[in-house]
Amino acid sequence: PKRAVLTSLVLGTALAAMVATAGTVRQAEAALTDTMVFVSNRTTGTGVDNPTGDYEIFTMNPDGTGAKQLTFNAGNDIEPTLSPDGTKIAYQSEGVQASNPEGDAEVYVMSALDGSAKKNLSNNGSGVDDYDPSFSPNGTKLAYESYGGQTSNPEGDAEVYSMNTVDGKSKKNLSNNGFGVHDRSAVFYPDGTKIAYVSIGIQTSNSQGDEEIYRMNALDGSAKRNLTNNGLAVDDYSLVLSPNGTRIAYTSQGKQTSNPEGDPEVYRMGALDGTGKRNLTNNGLYVYDYEADFSPNGTVVSFVSVGGQTSNPDGDKEIYRMNAVDGTGQTNLTGNDVNTNESIPVFSPDGMTISYVSAGAQVSNPEGDFELYRMNALDGTGKRNLSNNLATDGIFVISRR
């Protein structure tokens, strides 16, 4: 499933307002196992053709070799996510081009091997932006967010839609929540029958109108249920499903019994009904925890923590791991010097390594720009700068099976 963390990615101010983190997906094709898909504004390097320095989609091997540019637009291509079989990449493209003369945000699909067979699937015309695609487990459907007035959404607020992956047909507004309610960050359950998403705005199931995590039927959007339902001034977002689909890890922010300070903490709950909520990080005042990702076997959760604490006296952004059930065994894996910030941790298919983004001057990155790294998932050893570019690189998705 796609990790819908998102919020302020560490990709620099220009991109942070435009994108959401895409996360890990399952993949069955051995030839593409652990292929890394990322976004970069690099302008130099082997095979790079990006004179305007906008954001393009690349792939590379997990050791940093074989980097390949797949998109070549004058606009920005972002939010890539791999299909379950690893053969296609869905992504968001912005900017005037033959397949999108209006230049608004549209959801595209292309070959993951070489970027061929690009197709504008959403193709919704002027004034409608479509973004944040997520594949169904069998790869035949895409869930995505559509924003702007259209026949199926006259209010024009953000709604969760689905459509066919091959041709973009059978578009359906699944959330369809009416004026002033915005729905986003859709993620399919592993069995494909349900979709989890974030909804914000006053509605019968959420009279306070804050951010809550919901689930609904993937076929028609029926049986909507507010899973978090945490009351006034508590926002729940950045959801990620466990590999077996039984749990959701998410970020909860706002004062509540399990979090009297009200800062962002990583929680988990039952994916079906929201029962068993538990604050896993529970790190106290002025420590913020977010961007959770499950290990492939579901026993470990990685996350980002920022704020002064015993394991991080400098208080910068660091990547941690912990037990997925109760939050025990919290370990700072990056542990870098002050003013070095790490984010967007994603497990490899075998759970042995974690890839992430690091920014800040260090021996392996004297320029201090955003680079893609990997490290041992158990103890953080074996750190390696994979991209090593003089431009902003941001990891968005790693295939895994």
Coordinates of C-alpha atoms in Angstrom, one line a residue:
P1 CA 0.0 0.0 0.0
K2 CA 1.0 3.6 -0.5
R3 CA 2.3 5.5 2.5
A4 CA 0.3 8.7 2.7
V5 CA 2.4 10.5 5.2
L6 CA 2.5 13.9 4.1
T7 CA 3.0 17.0 5.1
S8 CA 6.0 19.1 4.8
L9 CA 8.6 17.0 2.9
V10 CA 12.1 17.9 3.3
L11 CA 12.5 18.7 -0.4
G12 CA 12.9 22.4 -0.2
T13 CA 10.3 25.2 -0.1
A14 CA 9.6 25.1 -3.8
L15 CA 8.4 21.5 -3.8
A16 CA 7.1 21.1 -0.3
A17 CA 3.9 22.9 -1.1
M18 CA 3.2 20.6 -4.1
V19 CA 3.7 17.1 -3.0
A20 CA 3.0 14.3 -0.7
T21 CA 5.2 11.4 0.2
A22 CA 4.5 8.3 -1.7
G23 CA 5.3 5.2 0.1
T24 CA 6.1 1.5 -0.4
V25 CA 4.1 -0.8 -2.6
R26 CA 4.2 -4.5 -3.1
Q27 CA 5.7 -5.7 -6.3
A28 CA 5.9 -9.1 -7.9
E29 CA 8.4 -8.8 -10.7
A30 CA 11.8 -10.0 -9.8
A31 CA 13.5 -7.9 -12.4
L32 CA 12.3 -4.7 -10.6
T33 CA 12.7 -5.9 -7.0
D34 CA 13.7 -3.0 -4.8
T35 CA 13.8 -0.5 -7.6
M36 CA 14.0 3.0 -6.2
V37 CA 11.7 5.7 -7.7
F38 CA 12.4 9.2 -6.8
V39 CA 12.0 12.9 -7.8
S40 CA 14.9 15.1 -8.5
N41 CA 15.6 18.6 -10.0
R42 CA 19.2 17.5 -11.0
T43 CA 20.4 19.1 -14.2
T44 CA 23.7 17.2 -14.7
G45 CA 24.8 13.6 -14.7
T46 CA 24.8 10.5 -16.9
G47 CA 21.5 10.4 -19.0
V48 CA 20.1 13.5 -17.4
D49 CA 18.2 15.9 -19.7
N50 CA 16.6 18.5 -17.5
P51 CA 17.9 22.0 -18.6
T52 CA 15.1 23.8 -16.8
G53 CA 15.9 22.2 -13.4
D54 CA 12.3 21.3 -12.7
Y55 CA 11.2 18.1 -10.9
E56 CA 11.5 14.9 -12.9
I57 CA 11.0 11.2 -12.1
F58 CA 14.0 8.9 -11.9
T59 CA 14.6 5.3 -11.1
M60 CA 17.8 3.7 -9.8
N61 CA 19.1 0.5 -8.3
P62 CA 19.2 0.2 -4.5
D63 CA 22.9 0.6 -4.4
G64 CA 22.7 4.0 -6.2
T65 CA 23.8 2.7 -9.7
G66 CA 21.8 2.8 -12.9
A67 CA 20.0 6.1 -12.4
K68 CA 17.5 6.7 -15.3
Q69 CA 15.4 9.7 -16.0
L70 CA 11.9 8.7 -17.1
T71 CA 10.1 12.1 -17.5
F72 CA 11.3 15.1 -19.5
N73 CA 8.7 17.8 -19.1
A74 CA 9.2 21.5 -18.7
G75 CA 6.8 21.3 -15.8
N76 CA 6.9 19.2 -12.6
D77 CA 6.4 15.5 -12.5
I78 CA 6.0 14.3 -8.9
E79 CA 4.3 11.8 -6.6
P80 CA 5.4 8.6 -8.4
T81 CA 4.1 5.3 -7.1
L82 CA 4.8 1.8 -8.5
S83 CA 2.1 -0.6 -9.7
P84 CA 1.9 -3.9 -7.6
D85 CA 3.6 -5.8 -10.4
G86 CA 6.3 -3.2 -10.8
T87 CA 5.8 -2.6 -14.5
K88 CA 4.1 0.8 -14.3
I89 CA 4.5 4.1 -12.5
A90 CA 1.5 6.4 -11.8
Y91 CA 2.4 10.0 -11.1
Q92 CA 1.3 13.6 -11.1
S93 CA 2.3 15.9 -13.9
E94 CA 1.9 19.7 -14.0
G95 CA 2.7 22.0 -16.9
V96 CA 1.5 22.7 -20.4
Q97 CA 2.2 19.7 -22.7
A98 CA 0.5 18.1 -25.7
S99 CA -1.5 15.7 -23.5
N100 CA -2.4 18.5 -21.0
P101 CA -2.8 21.9 -22.8
E102 CA -4.3 23.5 -19.7
G103 CA -1.2 22.7 -17.7
D104 CA -3.1 21.8 -14.5
A105 CA -2.3 18.8 -12.3
E106 CA -3.2 15.5 -13.9
V107 CA -2.6 11.8 -13.0
Y108 CA -0.5 9.9 -15.6
V109 CA 0.8 6.4 -16.0
M110 CA 4.0 5.2 -17.8
S111 CA 6.3 2.2 -18.1
A112 CA 8.5 1.8 -15.0
L113 CA 11.2 0.3 -17.3
D114 CA 11.9 3.3 -19.5
G115 CA 9.1 5.9 -19.1
S116 CA 7.4 5.0 -22.4
A117 CA 3.7 4.8 -23.1
K118 CA 2.9 7.9 -21.0
K119 CA -0.9 8.5 -20.7
N120 CA -2.9 11.2 -19.1
L121 CA -5.5 9.2 -17.2
S122 CA -7.5 11.9 -15.4
N123 CA -7.5 14.4 -18.2
N124 CA -10.2 16.6 -16.5
G125 CA -9.8 19.9 -18.3
S126 CA -9.2 23.4 -17.1
G127 CA -9.7 24.2 -13.4
V128 CA -9.6 20.6 -12.1
D129 CA -6.4 19.3 -10.4
D130 CA -5.9 15.6 -10.0
Y131 CA -3.1 14.2 -7.8
D132 CA -1.8 11.7 -5.2
P133 CA -2.4 8.4 -7.1
S134 CA -2.5 5.0 -5.4
F135 CA -2.7 1.6 -7.1
S136 CA -5.2 -1.1 -6.0
P137 CA -3.5 -4.4 -5.0
N138 CA -4.4 -6.0 -8.4
G139 CA -3.2 -2.9 -10.3
T140 CA -6.5 -2.4 -12.2
K141 CA -7.6 0.7 -10.4
L142 CA -6.1 4.0 -9.2
A143 CA -7.5 6.0 -6.3
Y144 CA -6.6 9.7 -6.5
E145 CA -7.7 13.1 -5.3
S146 CA -9.6 15.5 -7.6
Y147 CA -10.1 19.1 -6.8
G148 CA -12.2 21.5 -8.8
G149 CA -15.7 21.9 -10.1
Q150 CA -17.0 19.1 -12.3
T151 CA -20.2 17.2 -13.0
S152 CA -19.4 14.7 -10.3
N153 CA -18.3 17.3 -7.9
P154 CA -20.1 20.6 -8.4
E155 CA -18.8 22.0 -5.1
G156 CA -15.2 21.6 -6.3
D157 CA -13.7 20.6 -3.0
A158 CA -11.2 17.7 -2.7
E159 CA -12.7 14.3 -3.2
V160 CA -11.3 10.7 -3.4
Y161 CA -12.0 9.2 -6.9
S162 CA -11.1 5.9 -8.6
M163 CA -10.6 5.1 -12.2
N164 CA -9.2 2.3 -14.5
T165 CA -5.5 2.1 -14.7
V166 CA -5.3 1.2 -18.4
D167 CA -7.4 4.0 -19.9
G168 CA -8.7 6.3 -17.1
K169 CA -12.3 5.3 -17.7
S170 CA -15.0 4.5 -15.1
K171 CA -14.1 7.5 -13.0
K172 CA -16.1 7.6 -9.8
N173 CA -16.3 10.1 -6.9
L174 CA -16.1 7.7 -3.9
S175 CA -16.1 10.1 -1.0
N176 CA -18.5 12.7 -2.4
N177 CA -18.9 14.5 0.9
G178 CA -20.4 17.8 -0.2
F179 CA -19.4 21.4 0.3
G180 CA -16.6 22.3 2.7
V181 CA -15.4 18.7 3.3
H182 CA -12.1 17.7 1.8
D183 CA -11.0 14.1 1.4
R184 CA -7.4 13.1 0.5
S185 CA -4.5 10.6 1.0
A186 CA -6.4 7.5 -0.2
V187 CA -4.8 4.1 0.4
F188 CA -6.1 0.7 -0.7
Y189 CA -6.3 -2.1 1.9
P190 CA -4.2 -5.1 0.9
D191 CA -7.3 -7.1 -0.1
G192 CA -8.5 -4.3 -2.3
T193 CA -12.0 -4.1 -0.8
K194 CA -11.6 -0.9 1.2
I195 CA -9.9 2.4 1.0
A196 CA -8.5 4.4 4.0
Y197 CA -8.4 8.2 3.6
V198 CA -8.2 11.5 5.5
S199 CA -11.3 13.7 5.7
I200 CA -11.4 17.3 7.1
G201 CA -14.6 19.4 7.4
I202 CA -17.9 19.3 9.3
Q203 CA -20.1 16.3 8.5
T204 CA -22.4 14.0 10.4
S205 CA -19.6 11.7 11.4
N206 CA -17.3 14.5 12.4
S207 CA -19.2 17.5 13.9
Q208 CA -15.9 19.2 14.9
G209 CA -14.6 19.2 11.3
D210 CA -11.0 18.4 12.2
E211 CA -8.8 15.9 10.4
E212 CA -9.9 12.3 10.9
I213 CA -9.0 9.0 9.3
Y214 CA -11.9 7.1 7.5
R215 CA -12.4 3.9 5.6
M216 CA -14.9 3.1 2.9
N217 CA -15.7 0.5 0.3
A218 CA -13.4 0.7 -2.7
L219 CA -16.1 -0.2 -5.1
D220 CA -18.6 2.5 -4.5
G221 CA -17.6 4.6 -1.5
S222 CA -20.3 3.1 0.7
A223 CA -20.0 2.2 4.4
K224 CA -17.9 5.2 5.3
R225 CA -16.6 5.0 8.9
N226 CA -14.7 7.5 11.0
L227 CA -11.9 5.4 12.5
T228 CA -10.1 8.0 14.7
N229 CA -13.1 10.1 15.8
N230 CA -10.9 12.0 18.4
G231 CA -13.0 15.0 19.2
L232 CA -12.4 18.7 18.9
A233 CA -8.9 20.1 18.0
V234 CA -7.3 16.6 17.5
D235 CA -6.0 16.0 14.0
D236 CA -5.3 12.6 12.7
Y237 CA -3.4 12.1 9.4
S238 CA -0.4 10.5 7.6
L239 CA -1.9 7.1 7.6
V240 CA 0.0 3.9 6.6
L241 CA -1.5 0.4 6.6
S242 CA 0.4 -2.6 7.9
P243 CA 1.3 -5.2 5.3
N244 CA -1.4 -7.6 6.4
G245 CA -4.0 -4.8 6.6
T246 CA -4.9 -5.3 10.2
R247 CA -3.5 -2.1 11.6
I248 CA -3.1 1.6 10.7
A249 CA -0.2 3.7 11.9
Y250 CA -0.8 7.4 11.8
T251 CA 0.1 10.8 13.3
S252 CA -2.2 12.3 15.9
Q253 CA -1.8 15.9 17.0
G254 CA -3.9 17.7 19.7
K255 CA -4.5 17.3 23.4
Q256 CA -6.0 14.0 24.5
T257 CA -5.7 11.6 27.4
S258 CA -3.0 9.7 25.7
N259 CA -1.2 12.9 24.6
P260 CA -1.7 15.7 27.2
E261 CA 1.0 17.9 25.5
G262 CA -0.8 17.7 22.2
D263 CA 2.3 17.5 20.0
P264 CA 2.4 15.1 17.0
E265 CA 2.8 11.5 18.0
V266 CA 2.8 8.2 16.1
Y267 CA -0.3 6.0 17.0
R268 CA -1.6 2.7 15.8
M269 CA -5.2 1.4 15.7
G270 CA -7.2 -1.5 14.2
A271 CA -7.7 -0.9 10.5
L272 CA -11.3 -2.2 10.4
D273 CA -12.9 -0.3 13.2
G274 CA -10.3 2.0 14.8
T275 CA -10.2 0.0 18.1
G276 CA -7.0 -0.5 20.1
K277 CA -5.7 3.0 19.7
R278 CA -2.3 3.4 21.3
N279 CA 0.3 6.2 21.4
L280 CA 3.5 4.4 20.4
T281 CA 6.0 7.2 20.6
N282 CA 4.6 9.3 23.5
N283 CA 7.7 11.4 23.7
G284 CA 6.6 14.3 25.8
L285 CA 6.5 18.1 25.3
Y286 CA 8.3 19.6 22.3
V287 CA 9.2 16.3 20.6
Y288 CA 7.4 15.7 17.3
D289 CA 7.0 12.2 15.8
Y290 CA 5.6 11.5 12.4
E291 CA 6.2 9.8 9.0
A292 CA 5.6 6.2 10.1
D293 CA 6.3 3.2 7.9
F294 CA 5.8 -0.5 8.7
S295 CA 8.5 -3.1 8.1
P296 CA 7.5 -5.8 5.6
N297 CA 6.7 -8.3 8.3
G298 CA 4.7 -5.6 10.2
T299 CA 6.6 -6.0 13.5
V300 CA 8.6 -2.7 13.3
V301 CA 7.7 0.9 12.6
S302 CA 10.2 3.5 11.5
F303 CA 9.4 7.1 12.1
V304 CA 10.9 10.6 12.2
S305 CA 11.4 12.4 15.5
V306 CA 12.4 16.0 16.0
G307 CA 13.0 17.7 19.3
G308 CA 15.5 17.5 22.2
Q309 CA 15.5 14.1 23.9
T310 CA 18.1 11.8 25.5
S311 CA 18.7 9.9 22.2
N312 CA 18.8 13.2 20.3
P313 CA 20.2 16.1 22.4
D314 CA 20.5 18.3 19.3
G315 CA 16.9 18.0 18.6
D316 CA 17.2 17.8 14.8
K317 CA 15.3 15.4 12.6
E318 CA 16.3 11.8 13.1
I319 CA 15.0 8.5 12.0
Y320 CA 14.0 6.0 14.6
R321 CA 12.6 2.4 14.8
M322 CA 10.4 0.9 17.4
N323 CA 8.2 -2.1 18.1
A324 CA 4.9 -1.8 16.1
V325 CA 2.7 -3.2 18.9
D326 CA 3.7 -1.1 21.9
G327 CA 6.4 1.4 20.8
T328 CA 9.1 -0.2 22.9
G329 CA 12.7 -0.4 21.8
Q330 CA 12.9 3.1 20.3
T331 CA 16.3 3.5 18.6
N332 CA 17.8 6.5 16.9
L333 CA 19.2 5.0 13.7
T334 CA 20.6 8.1 12.0
G335 CA 22.1 9.9 15.1
N336 CA 23.8 12.6 13.0
D337 CA 25.4 15.8 14.2
V338 CA 23.5 19.0 14.8
N339 CA 21.8 20.7 11.8
T340 CA 21.7 17.4 9.8
N341 CA 18.1 16.4 9.2
E342 CA 16.8 13.0 8.0
S343 CA 13.3 12.1 6.9
I344 CA 11.0 9.9 4.8
P345 CA 12.2 6.5 6.0
V346 CA 11.2 3.5 3.8
F347 CA 12.0 -0.1 4.4
S348 CA 13.5 -2.3 1.7
P349 CA 11.5 -5.4 0.5
D350 CA 13.5 -7.7 2.9
G351 CA 13.3 -5.3 5.8
M352 CA 17.1 -5.3 6.1
T353 CA 17.7 -1.7 5.1
I354 CA 16.0 1.7 5.2
S355 CA 16.2 4.4 2.6
Y356 CA 15.8 8.0 3.5
V357 CA 16.6 11.6 2.7
S358 CA 19.4 13.5 4.5
A359 CA 20.1 17.2 4.3
G360 CA 23.0 19.0 6.1
A361 CA 26.8 19.1 5.7
Q362 CA 28.5 15.8 6.6
V363 CA 31.5 13.8 5.3
S364 CA 29.4 12.0 2.7
N365 CA 27.6 15.2 1.7
P366 CA 29.8 18.3 2.1
E367 CA 27.4 20.5 0.2
G368 CA 24.7 19.7 2.6
D369 CA 21.9 19.4 0.1
F370 CA 19.1 16.8 0.0
E371 CA 20.4 13.4 -0.9
L372 CA 19.1 9.8 -0.8
Y373 CA 20.7 7.5 1.6
R374 CA 20.3 3.9 2.9
M375 CA 21.3 2.3 6.1
N376 CA 21.0 -1.0 8.1
A377 CA 17.4 -1.1 9.5
L378 CA 18.5 -2.8 12.7
D379 CA 21.1 -0.4 14.0
G380 CA 21.7 2.4 11.4
T381 CA 25.1 1.2 10.4
G382 CA 26.4 1.1 6.8
K383 CA 25.1 4.5 5.8
R384 CA 25.6 5.3 2.2
N385 CA 24.8 8.4 0.0
L386 CA 23.1 6.9 -3.0
S387 CA 22.4 10.0 -5.1
N388 CA 25.4 12.2 -4.3
N389 CA 24.2 15.1 -6.4
L390 CA 24.5 18.8 -6.3
A391 CA 20.7 19.1 -6.6
T392 CA 17.7 18.3 -4.5
D393 CA 16.9 14.6 -4.5
G394 CA 13.8 13.3 -2.8
I395 CA 12.9 9.7 -2.3
F396 CA 9.2 8.9 -2.8
V397 CA 8.7 5.2 -3.3
I398 CA 10.6 1.9 -3.1
S399 CA 9.1 -1.2 -4.7
R400 CA 8.9 -4.2 -2.4
R401 CA 7.3 -7.6 -2.6

